[in-house]
Each structure stands twice: as structure tokens, then as C-alpha cells.
Short mmCIF file of C-alpha atoms in Angstrom, two decimals:
data_model
loop_
_atom_site.label_atom_id
_atom_site.label_comp_id
_atom_site.label_asym_id
_atom_site.label_seq_id
_atom_site.Cartn_x
_atom_site.Cartn_y
_atom_site.Cartn_z
CA MET A 1243 114.81 -32.14 90.26
CA ALA A 1244 115.23 -31.78 94.01
CA VAL A 1245 116.96 -35.15 94.52
CA PRO A 1246 119.69 -34.67 91.86
CA MET A 1247 120.27 -31.14 93.10
CA ALA A 1248 120.64 -32.33 96.70
CA VAL A 1249 123.08 -35.05 95.65
CA MET A 1250 125.11 -32.63 93.55
CA LEU A 1251 125.21 -30.09 96.35
CA ALA A 1252 126.46 -32.72 98.79
CA ILE A 1253 129.16 -33.89 96.36
CA GLY A 1254 130.16 -30.31 95.61
CA LEU A 1255 130.50 -29.31 99.25
CA TRP A 1256 132.35 -32.49 100.20
CA GLY A 1257 136.01 -31.55 100.75
CA LEU A 1258 135.53 -28.09 99.24
CA ASP A 1259 138.29 -26.61 101.39
CA ARG A 1260 141.14 -28.78 100.15
CA GLY A 1261 143.84 -26.59 101.70
CA GLY A 1262 145.29 -24.79 98.72
CA MET A 1263 144.62 -23.07 95.42
CA TRP A 1264 146.35 -24.03 92.22
CA GLY A 1265 147.59 -21.61 89.57
CA ASP A 1266 144.38 -20.96 87.61
CA GLU A 1267 142.32 -20.55 90.77
CA SER A 1268 144.88 -18.15 92.19
CA VAL A 1269 144.51 -16.01 89.06
CA THR A 1270 140.77 -15.80 89.68
CA PHE A 1271 141.39 -15.06 93.36
CA GLN A 1272 143.85 -12.22 92.92
CA VAL A 1273 142.31 -10.65 89.80
CA ALA A 1274 138.79 -10.62 91.25
CA GLN A 1275 140.05 -8.71 94.29
CA ARG A 1276 141.36 -5.84 92.17
CA THR A 1277 139.31 -2.73 91.55
CA VAL A 1278 137.01 -2.70 88.52
CA PRO A 1279 139.27 -0.21 86.64
CA GLN A 1280 142.27 -2.48 87.33
CA ILE A 1281 140.36 -5.52 86.04
CA TRP A 1282 139.30 -3.57 82.96
CA ARG A 1283 142.90 -2.56 82.28
CA LEU A 1284 144.07 -6.16 82.61
CA LEU A 1285 141.49 -7.42 80.10
CA HIS A 1286 142.92 -5.20 77.38
CA ASP A 1287 146.10 -7.27 77.37
CA VAL A 1288 145.27 -10.68 78.81
CA ASP A 1289 142.39 -12.96 79.87
CA ALA A 1290 139.63 -11.05 78.08
CA VAL A 1291 137.88 -14.40 77.61
CA HIS A 1292 137.33 -14.50 81.40
CA GLY A 1293 136.40 -10.84 81.80
CA LEU A 1294 132.75 -11.31 82.71
CA TYR A 1295 133.64 -14.08 85.14
CA TYR A 1296 136.25 -11.91 86.89
CA LEU A 1297 133.72 -9.11 87.29
CA PHE A 1298 131.19 -11.55 88.71
CA MET A 1299 133.76 -12.97 91.12
CA HIS A 1300 134.75 -9.43 92.11
CA ALA A 1301 131.27 -9.06 93.59
CA VAL A 1302 131.38 -12.54 95.17
CA LEU A 1303 134.77 -12.10 96.85
CA ALA A 1304 133.75 -8.67 98.11
CA VAL A 1305 131.58 -10.60 100.60
CA HIS A 1306 134.53 -12.63 101.90
CA PRO A 1307 137.84 -13.34 100.13
CA GLY A 1308 138.45 -17.00 100.86
CA GLU A 1309 139.06 -20.29 99.08
CA VAL A 1310 135.67 -21.76 99.95
CA VAL A 1311 133.83 -18.65 98.76
CA LEU A 1312 135.96 -18.72 95.60
CA ARG A 1313 134.58 -22.18 94.73
CA LEU A 1314 131.01 -21.78 95.98
CA PRO A 1315 129.67 -20.27 92.70
CA SER A 1316 130.88 -23.37 90.84
CA VAL A 1317 129.24 -25.65 93.42
CA CYS A 1318 125.96 -23.75 93.09
CA ALA A 1319 126.18 -23.77 89.29
CA ALA A 1320 126.78 -27.54 89.20
CA THR A 1321 123.82 -28.02 91.55
CA VAL A 1322 121.58 -25.98 89.26
CA THR A 1323 122.86 -27.88 86.23
CA ALA A 1324 121.96 -31.23 87.79
CA GLY A 1325 118.42 -29.91 88.30
CA LEU A 1326 118.23 -28.57 84.74
CA VAL A 1327 119.45 -31.88 83.28
CA ALA A 1328 116.74 -33.62 85.30
CA ALA A 1329 114.17 -31.12 83.99
CA LEU A 1330 115.29 -31.82 80.42
CA GLY A 1331 114.88 -35.55 80.97
CA VAL A 1332 111.40 -35.09 82.45
CA ARG A 1333 110.33 -32.92 79.54
CA LEU A 1334 111.72 -35.22 76.89
CA ALA A 1335 111.11 -38.72 78.28
CA GLY A 1336 109.32 -38.65 81.62
CA PRO A 1337 110.05 -38.41 85.37
CA ARG A 1338 112.13 -41.57 85.72
CA VAL A 1339 114.48 -40.62 82.90
CA GLY A 1340 114.74 -37.10 84.30
CA LEU A 1341 115.63 -38.37 87.76
CA GLY A 1342 118.21 -40.77 86.35
CA ALA A 1343 119.80 -38.13 84.09
CA GLY A 1344 120.13 -35.64 86.93
CA LEU A 1345 121.68 -38.21 89.25
CA LEU A 1346 124.06 -39.46 86.57
CA TYR A 1347 125.24 -35.91 85.95
CA ALA A 1348 125.76 -35.38 89.69
CA ILE A 1349 127.84 -38.52 90.33
CA THR A 1350 130.09 -38.28 87.27
CA PRO A 1351 133.64 -37.50 88.52
CA MET A 1352 134.23 -34.82 85.88
CA THR A 1353 131.24 -32.88 87.20
CA GLY A 1354 132.52 -33.03 90.76
CA HIS A 1355 136.00 -31.94 89.68
CA TYR A 1356 134.84 -28.70 88.04
CA ALA A 1357 132.17 -28.10 90.68
CA GLN A 1358 135.13 -27.45 92.99
CA GLU A 1359 137.15 -25.28 90.65
CA GLY A 1360 137.35 -21.51 91.02
CA ARG A 1361 136.87 -21.01 87.29
CA SER A 1362 133.94 -20.42 84.94
CA TYR A 1363 133.36 -23.88 83.47
CA ALA A 1364 130.60 -25.03 85.84
CA LEU A 1365 128.75 -21.73 85.31
CA VAL A 1366 128.97 -22.17 81.54
CA ALA A 1367 127.55 -25.70 81.86
CA ALA A 1368 124.60 -24.33 83.85
CA GLY A 1369 123.97 -21.65 81.23
CA VAL A 1370 124.01 -24.14 78.35
CA ALA A 1371 121.64 -26.53 80.16
CA GLY A 1372 119.28 -23.66 80.92
CA ALA A 1373 119.41 -22.39 77.33
CA THR A 1374 118.68 -25.90 76.02
CA LEU A 1375 115.62 -26.15 78.24
CA LEU A 1376 114.47 -22.71 77.05
CA LEU A 1377 115.04 -23.82 73.45
CA LEU A 1378 112.47 -26.58 73.91
CA GLY A 1379 110.05 -24.13 75.49
CA ALA A 1380 110.44 -21.70 72.59
CA VAL A 1381 109.89 -24.49 70.05
CA GLU A 1382 106.66 -25.51 71.77
CA ALA A 1383 105.44 -21.94 72.24
CA ALA A 1384 106.17 -21.04 68.59
CA THR A 1385 106.03 -17.29 69.28
CA ALA A 1386 108.66 -14.60 68.67
CA ARG A 1387 108.54 -13.50 72.31
CA ALA A 1388 109.46 -17.02 73.51
CA TRP A 1389 112.96 -16.65 72.06
CA TRP A 1390 113.90 -13.73 74.28
CA PRO A 1391 114.59 -15.87 77.38
CA TYR A 1392 116.67 -18.24 75.27
CA GLY A 1393 118.89 -15.45 73.93
CA THR A 1394 119.03 -13.73 77.32
CA VAL A 1395 120.51 -16.85 78.93
CA LEU A 1396 122.75 -17.93 76.07
CA ALA A 1397 124.41 -14.53 75.51
CA PRO A 1398 125.99 -14.20 78.99
CA THR A 1399 126.84 -17.90 78.90
CA CYS A 1400 128.95 -17.39 75.76
CA LEU A 1401 130.42 -14.20 77.24
CA LEU A 1402 131.51 -16.20 80.29
CA HIS A 1403 133.59 -18.32 77.90
CA GLU A 1404 133.47 -17.81 74.16
CA LEU A 1405 134.13 -21.49 73.42
CA ALA A 1406 130.55 -22.17 74.50
CA VAL A 1407 129.39 -20.76 71.16
CA PRO A 1408 129.45 -24.19 69.39
CA VAL A 1409 126.30 -24.96 71.35
CA LEU A 1410 124.50 -22.81 68.77
CA CYS A 1411 125.43 -25.40 66.13
CA ALA A 1412 124.22 -28.17 68.43
CA HIS A 1413 120.89 -26.40 68.86
CA ALA A 1414 120.61 -25.89 65.10
CA LEU A 1415 121.05 -29.62 64.56
CA THR A 1416 118.41 -30.28 67.23
CA LEU A 1417 115.93 -28.09 65.37
CA ALA A 1418 116.73 -29.95 62.14
CA LEU A 1419 116.19 -33.35 63.79
CA LEU A 1420 112.91 -32.16 65.33
CA ARG A 1421 111.80 -30.89 61.88
CA VAL A 1422 110.48 -27.63 63.23
CA PRO A 1423 108.55 -25.25 60.94
CA ARG A 1424 110.10 -22.24 59.24
CA ALA A 1425 108.73 -19.80 61.82
CA VAL A 1426 110.71 -21.55 64.55
CA TRP A 1427 113.87 -21.36 62.48
CA SER A 1428 113.28 -17.67 61.99
CA GLY A 1429 112.88 -17.01 65.72
CA TRP A 1430 115.94 -19.07 66.60
CA GLY A 1431 117.99 -17.39 63.88
CA ARG A 1432 117.27 -13.92 65.25
CA ALA A 1433 118.17 -14.99 68.79
CA ALA A 1434 121.36 -16.72 67.63
CA GLY A 1435 122.31 -13.69 65.54
CA VAL A 1436 122.03 -11.38 68.55
CA VAL A 1437 124.21 -13.74 70.60
CA VAL A 1438 126.89 -13.81 67.88
CA LEU A 1439 126.83 -10.02 67.49
CA LEU A 1440 127.29 -9.52 71.21
CA LEU A 1441 130.16 -12.00 71.19
CA LEU A 1442 132.08 -10.51 68.26
CA PRO A 1443 133.93 -7.79 70.28
CA LEU A 1444 135.13 -10.42 72.75
CA VAL A 1445 136.28 -12.70 69.93
CA TRP A 1446 138.14 -9.82 68.28
CA VAL A 1447 139.97 -8.89 71.50
CA SER A 1448 140.72 -12.48 72.52
CA GLN A 1449 142.27 -13.25 69.13
CA GLY A 1450 145.05 -10.86 70.03
CA GLN A 1451 145.58 -12.81 73.26
CA SER A 1452 145.66 -16.27 71.68
CA GLY A 1453 149.19 -16.77 72.94
CA GLN A 1454 147.61 -17.73 76.27
CA VAL A 1455 146.56 -21.06 74.78
CA ALA A 1456 149.75 -21.66 72.81
CA TRP A 1457 150.43 -24.57 75.19
CA LEU A 1458 147.50 -26.54 73.75
CA GLU A 1459 148.24 -29.32 71.29
CA SER A 1460 146.18 -30.67 68.42
CA PRO A 1461 143.90 -33.39 69.84
CA GLY A 1462 144.12 -36.92 68.50
CA TRP A 1463 142.24 -40.14 69.08
CA ASP A 1464 143.73 -40.35 72.57
CA SER A 1465 142.08 -37.03 73.45
CA ALA A 1466 138.75 -38.26 72.11
CA GLY A 1467 139.06 -41.46 74.13
CA ARG A 1468 139.89 -39.54 77.29
CA LEU A 1469 136.86 -37.30 76.78
CA VAL A 1470 134.58 -40.31 76.33
CA ARG A 1471 135.82 -41.75 79.61
CA ASN A 1472 135.46 -38.43 81.40
CA PHE A 1473 131.85 -38.19 80.24
CA SER A 1474 131.08 -41.60 81.73
CA PRO A 1475 130.12 -42.21 85.37
CA GLY A 1476 133.14 -44.53 85.40
CA PRO A 1477 136.27 -44.43 83.20
CA ASP A 1478 136.53 -48.22 83.00
CA GLY A 1479 134.89 -51.47 84.04
CA VAL A 1480 131.17 -52.22 84.12
CA ALA A 1481 130.17 -48.59 84.68
CA PHE A 1482 131.97 -47.43 81.54
CA TRP A 1483 130.91 -50.17 79.13
CA GLY A 1484 127.41 -50.25 80.59
CA SER A 1485 126.99 -46.50 80.07
CA LEU A 1486 128.15 -46.78 76.44
CA LEU A 1487 125.66 -49.56 75.79
CA LEU A 1488 122.84 -47.60 77.42
CA MET A 1489 123.75 -44.51 75.37
CA ALA A 1490 123.30 -46.55 72.20
CA VAL A 1491 119.95 -47.86 73.43
CA GLY A 1492 118.95 -44.33 74.44
CA LEU A 1493 119.07 -43.25 70.81
CA ARG A 1494 115.73 -45.03 70.38
CA THR A 1495 114.10 -42.28 72.46
CA ARG A 1496 113.97 -40.09 69.39
CA ARG A 1497 112.92 -36.75 70.85
CA LEU A 1498 115.45 -36.94 73.66
CA ALA A 1499 118.16 -38.12 71.27
CA ALA A 1500 117.46 -35.14 69.00
CA VAL A 1501 118.44 -32.87 71.90
CA ALA A 1502 121.07 -34.91 73.72
CA LEU A 1503 123.09 -36.29 70.81
CA PRO A 1504 123.90 -32.90 69.20
CA LEU A 1505 124.74 -31.46 72.63
CA LEU A 1506 127.06 -34.40 73.30
CA LEU A 1507 128.84 -34.54 69.93
CA VAL A 1508 128.70 -31.22 68.08
CA PRO A 1509 130.77 -28.91 70.37
CA PRO A 1510 133.61 -31.43 70.93
CA VAL A 1511 133.73 -32.36 67.23
CA ILE A 1512 133.82 -28.70 66.18
CA LEU A 1513 136.60 -27.78 68.62
CA MET A 1514 138.62 -30.90 67.81
CA THR A 1515 138.32 -30.24 64.09
CA VAL A 1516 139.32 -26.58 64.39
CA SER A 1517 142.18 -27.61 66.67
CA GLN A 1518 143.83 -29.58 63.90
CA ALA A 1519 144.80 -26.20 62.44
CA ARG A 1520 144.73 -24.05 65.57
CA PRO A 1521 144.62 -25.89 68.91
CA LEU A 1522 141.68 -24.74 71.02
CA PHE A 1523 140.45 -27.98 72.57
CA HIS A 1524 140.54 -29.02 76.20
CA ASP A 1525 138.10 -31.27 78.07
CA ARG A 1526 137.05 -28.46 80.41
CA TYR A 1527 135.96 -26.26 77.48
CA VAL A 1528 133.19 -28.76 76.64
CA LEU A 1529 132.09 -29.65 80.16
CA TYR A 1530 128.60 -28.49 79.13
CA SER A 1531 128.36 -31.39 76.64
CA LEU A 1532 128.38 -33.86 79.54
CA ALA A 1533 124.65 -33.22 80.00
CA GLY A 1534 123.99 -34.94 76.65
CA ALA A 1535 125.75 -38.10 77.82
CA SER A 1536 123.75 -38.23 81.07
CA LEU A 1537 120.47 -37.81 79.20
CA LEU A 1538 121.26 -40.59 76.73
CA VAL A 1539 122.37 -43.05 79.43
CA ALA A 1540 119.21 -42.37 81.44
CA ALA A 1541 117.05 -42.75 78.33
CA GLY A 1542 118.74 -46.06 77.56
CA ALA A 1543 118.07 -47.26 81.11
CA GLY A 1544 114.44 -46.24 80.64
CA GLN A 1545 114.23 -48.23 77.44
CA VAL A 1546 115.70 -51.31 79.13
CA ALA A 1547 113.32 -50.93 82.08
CA GLY A 1548 110.38 -50.70 79.71
CA ALA A 1549 111.48 -53.81 77.86
CA LEU A 1550 111.88 -55.77 81.09
CA GLY A 1551 108.45 -54.69 82.22
CA ARG A 1552 106.89 -56.20 79.11
CA VAL A 1553 108.45 -59.62 79.56
CA ARG A 1554 105.94 -62.45 80.17
CA TRP A 1555 106.32 -64.68 83.19
CA ASP A 1556 104.17 -67.84 83.47
CA GLY A 1557 102.12 -66.75 80.54
CA ARG A 1558 101.11 -63.47 82.13
CA ARG A 1559 102.13 -60.00 80.96
CA VAL A 1560 103.67 -57.83 83.66
CA ARG A 1561 102.86 -54.20 83.02
CA VAL A 1562 105.41 -51.43 83.40
CA GLY A 1563 102.95 -49.43 85.41
CA GLY A 1564 102.47 -52.15 87.99
CA ARG A 1565 103.53 -51.17 91.50
CA ARG A 1566 105.74 -54.17 92.11
CA VAL A 1567 107.54 -53.88 88.80
CA ARG A 1568 107.92 -50.14 89.16
CA ALA A 1569 109.30 -50.52 92.66
CA LEU A 1570 111.70 -53.28 91.61
CA LEU A 1571 113.01 -51.30 88.66
CA GLY A 1572 113.35 -48.20 90.83
CA VAL A 1573 115.35 -50.04 93.47
CA THR A 1574 117.53 -51.61 90.78
CA GLY A 1575 118.23 -48.20 89.27
CA VAL A 1576 119.14 -46.67 92.62
CA LEU A 1577 121.45 -49.58 93.41
CA ALA A 1578 123.14 -49.27 90.02
CA LEU A 1579 123.76 -45.56 90.53
CA ALA A 1580 125.03 -46.16 94.06
CA ALA A 1581 127.36 -48.89 92.80
CA ALA A 1582 128.71 -46.59 90.08
CA PHE A 1583 129.35 -43.86 92.64
CA VAL A 1584 131.04 -46.25 95.09
CA GLN A 1585 133.25 -47.59 92.30
CA GLN A 1586 134.43 -44.04 91.60
CA LEU A 1587 134.96 -43.02 95.23
CA PRO A 1588 138.78 -43.17 94.86
CA VAL A 1589 138.53 -40.79 91.89
CA HIS A 1590 136.28 -38.40 93.82
CA ARG A 1591 138.70 -38.47 96.75
CA GLN A 1592 141.61 -37.67 94.43
CA HIS A 1593 139.77 -34.65 93.07
CA ARG A 1594 139.39 -33.36 96.63
CA SER A 1595 143.12 -33.44 97.23
CA ALA A 1596 145.18 -30.35 96.51
CA ALA A 1597 147.95 -32.68 95.31
CA HIS A 1598 145.70 -33.78 92.41
CA ARG A 1599 145.81 -30.28 90.91
CA PRO A 1600 148.81 -29.20 88.83
CA ASP A 1601 150.28 -27.26 91.77
CA ASN A 1602 149.51 -26.19 95.33
CA LEU A 1603 150.47 -22.60 96.02
CA ALA A 1604 149.67 -22.87 99.73
CA VAL A 1605 152.51 -25.37 100.06
CA VAL A 1606 154.91 -22.90 98.42
CA SER A 1607 153.93 -20.19 100.89
CA ALA A 1608 154.25 -22.52 103.88
CA LEU A 1609 157.69 -23.60 102.70
CA ALA A 1610 158.75 -19.96 102.39
CA ILE A 1611 157.61 -19.20 105.95
CA ARG A 1612 159.72 -22.02 107.34
CA GLN A 1613 162.90 -21.37 105.37
CA MET A 1614 163.21 -17.66 104.53
CA ARG A 1615 164.45 -14.97 106.87
CA PRO A 1616 163.04 -11.41 107.00
CA GLY A 1617 164.66 -9.27 104.34
CA ASP A 1618 165.88 -12.19 102.22
CA PRO A 1619 165.75 -11.54 98.45
CA VAL A 1620 163.60 -13.98 96.47
CA LEU A 1621 163.60 -14.68 92.75
CA PHE A 1622 160.73 -16.45 90.94
CA VAL A 1623 161.79 -18.68 88.04
CA PRO A 1624 159.81 -18.24 85.85
CA SER A 1625 157.89 -15.14 86.86
CA VAL A 1626 154.55 -17.00 86.89
CA GLY A 1627 155.74 -18.50 90.17
CA ARG A 1628 154.90 -15.15 91.73
CA LEU A 1629 151.29 -16.34 91.79
CA ALA A 1630 152.16 -18.09 95.06
CA ALA A 1631 153.06 -14.74 96.64
CA LEU A 1632 149.94 -13.09 95.23
CA ALA A 1633 147.60 -15.83 96.42
CA TYR A 1634 149.30 -16.42 99.78
CA PRO A 1635 151.20 -13.22 100.62
CA LYS A 1636 151.80 -14.23 104.25
CA GLY A 1637 154.73 -16.43 103.32
CA PHE A 1638 156.43 -13.65 101.34
CA ARG A 1639 155.47 -10.58 103.35
CA GLN A 1640 158.89 -10.08 104.97
CA VAL A 1641 161.08 -10.98 101.99
CA ARG A 1642 162.14 -8.84 99.04
CA ASP A 1643 161.03 -9.69 95.49
CA ILE A 1644 164.29 -8.70 93.85
CA ALA A 1645 163.12 -8.88 90.22
CA LEU A 1646 159.79 -7.09 90.58
CA ARG A 1647 159.62 -3.61 89.10
CA GLU A 1648 155.84 -2.98 89.17
CA SER A 1649 153.13 -4.93 91.00
CA ALA A 1650 150.54 -6.98 89.14
CA PRO A 1651 147.52 -4.72 89.86
CA ARG A 1652 149.41 -1.51 89.00
CA SER A 1653 150.97 -2.93 85.84
CA GLY A 1654 147.74 -4.44 84.53
CA THR A 1655 149.33 -7.89 84.28
CA LEU A 1656 148.67 -11.25 85.93
CA TRP A 1657 151.89 -11.51 87.95
CA GLY A 1658 153.64 -8.14 87.70
CA ARG A 1659 156.26 -6.50 85.52
CA GLU A 1660 159.88 -7.40 86.12
CA ALA A 1661 163.12 -5.46 85.77
CA THR A 1662 165.01 -5.41 82.49
CA PRO A 1663 167.94 -7.81 82.07
CA VAL A 1664 170.42 -5.00 82.79
CA GLU A 1665 168.54 -3.88 85.91
CA LEU A 1666 168.22 -7.46 87.09
CA ARG A 1667 171.96 -8.08 86.77
CA HIS A 1668 172.63 -4.96 88.80
CA ARG A 1669 170.17 -5.97 91.52
CA LEU A 1670 171.52 -9.49 91.80
CA GLY A 1671 175.05 -8.10 91.88
CA SER A 1672 174.25 -6.32 95.15
CA VAL A 1673 173.25 -9.43 97.13
CA ASP A 1674 175.24 -12.35 98.48
CA ARG A 1675 172.33 -14.73 98.86
CA VAL A 1676 169.00 -15.18 97.08
CA TRP A 1677 166.15 -17.67 97.39
CA ILE A 1678 164.83 -19.22 94.19
CA VAL A 1679 161.20 -20.35 93.93
CA ALA A 1680 160.83 -22.54 90.87
CA GLU A 1681 159.12 -25.55 89.39
CA ALA A 1682 161.39 -28.47 88.55
CA TYR A 1683 161.35 -27.91 84.78
CA ALA A 1684 162.69 -24.36 85.17
CA LEU A 1685 165.87 -25.56 86.85
CA ASP A 1686 166.67 -28.25 84.32
CA PRO A 1687 169.89 -27.35 82.42
CA ARG A 1688 168.16 -28.15 79.13
CA TRP A 1689 165.35 -25.63 79.63
CA SER A 1690 165.89 -22.54 77.48
CA PRO A 1691 163.24 -19.83 77.99
CA ARG A 1692 162.45 -17.32 75.26
CA ASP A 1693 162.07 -14.40 77.66
CA PRO A 1694 165.40 -12.53 77.99
CA VAL A 1695 164.65 -11.75 81.65
CA GLU A 1696 164.25 -15.45 82.43
CA ARG A 1697 167.47 -16.22 80.55
CA THR A 1698 169.24 -13.54 82.57
CA LYS A 1699 168.04 -15.07 85.84
CA LEU A 1700 169.46 -18.46 84.91
CA ALA A 1701 172.69 -17.02 83.53
CA VAL A 1702 173.47 -14.90 86.60
CA LEU A 1703 172.66 -17.77 88.96
CA ALA A 1704 174.98 -20.09 87.04
CA GLU A 1705 177.80 -17.54 86.71
CA GLU A 1706 177.82 -15.88 90.12
CA PHE A 1707 176.03 -18.15 92.61
CA THR A 1708 176.17 -21.67 93.93
CA VAL A 1709 173.49 -23.73 95.67
CA ARG A 1710 173.70 -23.80 99.46
CA GLU A 1711 170.50 -25.72 100.26
CA GLU A 1712 167.41 -27.05 98.56
CA HIS A 1713 163.88 -27.93 99.68
CA ALA A 1714 161.30 -29.58 97.41
CA ARG A 1715 157.64 -30.38 97.85
CA ASP A 1716 154.80 -31.19 95.44
CA GLY A 1717 156.87 -30.33 92.39
CA VAL A 1718 158.00 -26.92 93.71
CA ILE A 1719 161.68 -26.32 94.51
CA LEU A 1720 162.97 -23.75 96.98
CA ARG A 1721 166.71 -23.17 96.66
CA LEU A 1722 169.08 -20.91 98.55
CA HIS A 1723 171.82 -19.61 96.27
CA VAL A 1724 174.89 -17.90 97.74
CA ARG A 1725 177.58 -15.95 95.94
CA LYS A 1726 180.49 -18.04 94.77
CA THR A 1727 183.85 -17.88 96.50
CA PRO A 1728 187.16 -18.53 94.72
CA ALA A 1729 186.94 -22.12 95.93
CA ASP A 1730 183.62 -22.51 94.10
CA THR A 1731 185.05 -21.30 90.78
CA PRO A 1732 185.56 -24.28 88.47
CA SER A 1733 188.98 -24.94 87.05
CA THR A 1734 189.51 -25.39 83.37
CA ASP A 1735 189.91 -29.12 83.99
CA ASP A 1736 186.39 -29.48 85.39
CA PRO A 1737 184.07 -31.11 82.87
CA PRO A 1738 180.90 -29.19 81.91
CA GLY A 1739 177.94 -29.96 84.13
CA SER A 1740 180.11 -31.19 87.01
CA ALA A 1741 179.02 -30.74 90.59
CA THR A 1742 181.34 -27.73 90.99
CA THR A 1743 179.92 -26.01 87.95
CA ALA A 1744 176.27 -26.80 88.51
CA GLY A 1745 176.22 -26.28 92.26
CA LEU A 1746 174.55 -29.64 92.83
CA PRO A 1747 175.44 -33.19 91.87
CA LYS A 1748 174.22 -33.89 88.39
CA ALA A 1749 172.02 -36.71 89.66
CA ASN A 1750 170.01 -34.19 91.68
CA HIS A 1751 168.88 -32.22 88.65
CA PRO A 1752 165.18 -32.81 87.94
CA PRO A 1753 164.28 -34.45 84.64
CA ALA A 1754 163.29 -32.19 81.79
CA ARG A 1755 159.62 -31.79 81.04
CA PRO A 1756 157.57 -29.36 78.97
CA ALA A 1757 156.53 -26.13 80.58
CA PRO A 1758 153.07 -26.32 82.19
CA PRO A 1759 150.00 -24.54 80.79
CA ARG A 1760 151.22 -21.00 81.32
CA PRO A 1761 150.73 -18.13 81.00
CA GLY A 1762 147.09 -17.63 81.84
CA PRO A 1763 145.47 -20.75 80.37
CA TRP A 1764 141.87 -20.28 79.27
#
């Protein structure tokens, strides 16, 4: 257990301070720094699914509000998970399989990605791995009292993110494959029932907030293929195909397969099936299933090693337990893991770059510091762009948020409450210049937001202002709009969408693309 945990800790700490938070992390950062009553008020309207995590992070960030501290719980959780996966392998198939499973989990790029994310997914994975280990202990103990630890770990795990609940179905299939007696089923049923009862209030509240995941699409075969590659220590090449082959061989380790295969398949299959009617699937929601893949690959490697150890050379049988054979197989395994990790070094490096995330709010703030003058009005299009000012207020401290009516903490929202369309028109009518902070899609002429406030922003800018200057970086656009003069007013002969009408040459308009996962993705 110690070796996989040390490797995972090193990978998790490597490049942890990547120089900027992205949108989801900034939500964790700013919400967790609110008071407990303010967090509680927020959860009534949005992000109830992350309520327990926000309260936990409130205590963590009280120590020191910083980006590294924000991500440290995920690093620690991933480290614990690597140790728990190793413990599962030891319990089910022996020390070598346990060591291999823990190391495979640690070096898989998907693990490293979410180990450095200021969200709950790594913590959920740790909880599921711990609950699975406690499930085996309860089965072996065969007493009613043995199920209390299992339920005690699984309940907060599901409360951290309710989409961890399919693991109950995975555990039920494990019990069926192990052919446990009726008494074990009874104990597990009581524990699972308590978990479901505790989860029902959260499910009821979060159903009213399902608009937060309206951006999700029904998964197809491409989503399944991407998940398979993410669960592998390498998305292509020898590492990928070798891991698939070893998984198939690992099914021969029956007791381990009875635990690992349901954990690997059941939660993704359930979420993908449900998502055909109501999209709820994303790779990060089933990060905890990755442990099943690592266990099966390690078990397959153990099976291959055992077979090689029984091969006869020169008429003599070489035993698996022999020192030379054991040392040779151990060295071969270490070299294979090292080669898989080296092959994926470019992927690991990408994950440690802020540019690899959907956005980098630190860049937005730095751009604002360089370009905006004290007292300048600023308009966020759409309003979710205000997350940059909430996460990195230094860049926006001396400017005026012209659309904001009530701050995010006071309004019980993620990024504040804005003025009505009428109020916004009046406010914009009193200024001669305004800075726009927007993502490229929001400034495309073909983008038509549903929110009347967002439509008003675009309409007033088009009718009364023209673009004076523009700065773009990492997908974020900072534009200075100034009030039109008579010379800027288009004549009736100007064609629609001309440079005079649009304020910029048509070729400079960014291409249309769907809106990103906003607001408040789970």
C-alpha cells in the first residue's frame, strides 16, 4: 500500500500550482469562502448536489484560501484511493496483484487529472474504494455489526455526489457473484436502505436544480469508447491494447473479478442507459469505477506471470515461488509500469497546464489589470464570466460592474443578481465607454441567449456602441466599446453585418460554437 500511495502523492503534487483556476474550481473557491448560512441559502436554489463538499471545503479554506490548498483534498483523496485499491488487490489476489493495481491506478492519466481538481470527484472515488473494501470485510465477518462501517462510509460518499449511488447496484451484483448466504444479503440490504433514505432529501432537492446539467448530451458509442480509453493507463498503443488483453485474462481470477467487474461496468452502464432519456453521464461522475479496471489489469498480469513461471525449460519446471523467477517477473512488471507512465508523460504534462482546462480565470484578471483604468465600467457577457472577478478580484477591484445589482453571496447565487433589462439600458445609457469580458461564443452574431438581460446587453452594444479595441487570450475576449458618433452610424446603403454595423471586420468575428457547460455543472 505504501508504494502506490507514495507514487500517487508524488504525481498529485507535481505541478499542483498550475497558475490559474478554471470555472468549476472557482465556484468551489468562492462558495466555500462564504459563511455557512450563505452556503445554506445558495443550496436551496443551486448546487445542492455539492452541498456537503462545499461545507467541507469551507473548513479547509478557512486554514488558508489558496489554489494549492483548494486542490490538496483531492490529492490526498487520490493518494488514499491508490492505497485502498492496493489493499483490495492484496485481499482478493495477493500482494503482487495489490501492488500492481495500486500503481496502475496511480499512473493512469485520468486519476492524475482529477487528483488536481478542486472538486469532489477524487473524494468520491476514495469513499467508494473504502466502502468496497468494507463490503468484503462485512461479508467475511457475517455479523450485523460489520455492516455499520460500510454504511457509515458509503452514506457520506453518496452525499458528496449523488451519482455515486449506482455503486450500490455494483455491490449487489458482487454479492450475487460471490453467492453469499441470505444473512449477508439481509445485512447489506439494511445498510443500503439507510444510505438510500439519507440520500432521498438530496435527490428531491437536486431534481429541482436539474437545469444545471442541461448541457449534457445523451452518450453514444463514442462516449463509451472515450471512457474505455480514459480508464486505461494509455489511451492508445501497446499500453491500451495490452491493458484490455490483461483485463480479459484477469477475469479468470474469479473472486477479484466478482468485485472488480461490477465496479467497472455497472455504474457507467446505469448512467449511460438512464442518459438516453435524461442525460446525466459524464466521465468524471464515474471516476470511482476506474478502480475496477486497475484491479482487473493487475489480476491479468498476475495470471500471465503465473503461467510464465510454470513453463518448462530444459525439461525442468521453474516454480513461481523461486527467487530468480520472482525477481525477474517483478523487474519486468516495474519496467512495464514505468514504460506506460513514460509513454503518457505528455498527457500528464498537459493536465498540469492551466490551458488544458476549459478556461483560465487568472488570465482574465491579469488582462483586466493591464487594460482597464480605475473607474471603468465592465460588463460580463454572459454573467457567468463574473466568476473571474469573484475568483481573482484584484484585476477588477478598481472597475465598476455596471450590470450587477446584488453580489453573489448576498443574493444566494453563484455569480450575483443583475439589473433588469430596463435598469441595464438606463445604466449603459449613462456611460460613453464600457469594457466587455466575454468568451468567443458570446460575441458571435449567431448566438441568441434565452435570458432577456443577456439579450439586452447584446442589443445595447450593437445599437449604441462600437468597438474601439480588442484583446484576446486563451479563448477569453476583452473588448473596449465606446459610444457611437454620427460617423459610426451606418447608412441605409450599408449591408447588414458590415464592418460599420458590427464594429469590427466580419472576418474578425469568432466562429460560432455551443455554449460551454454552464451554469454550475455538476
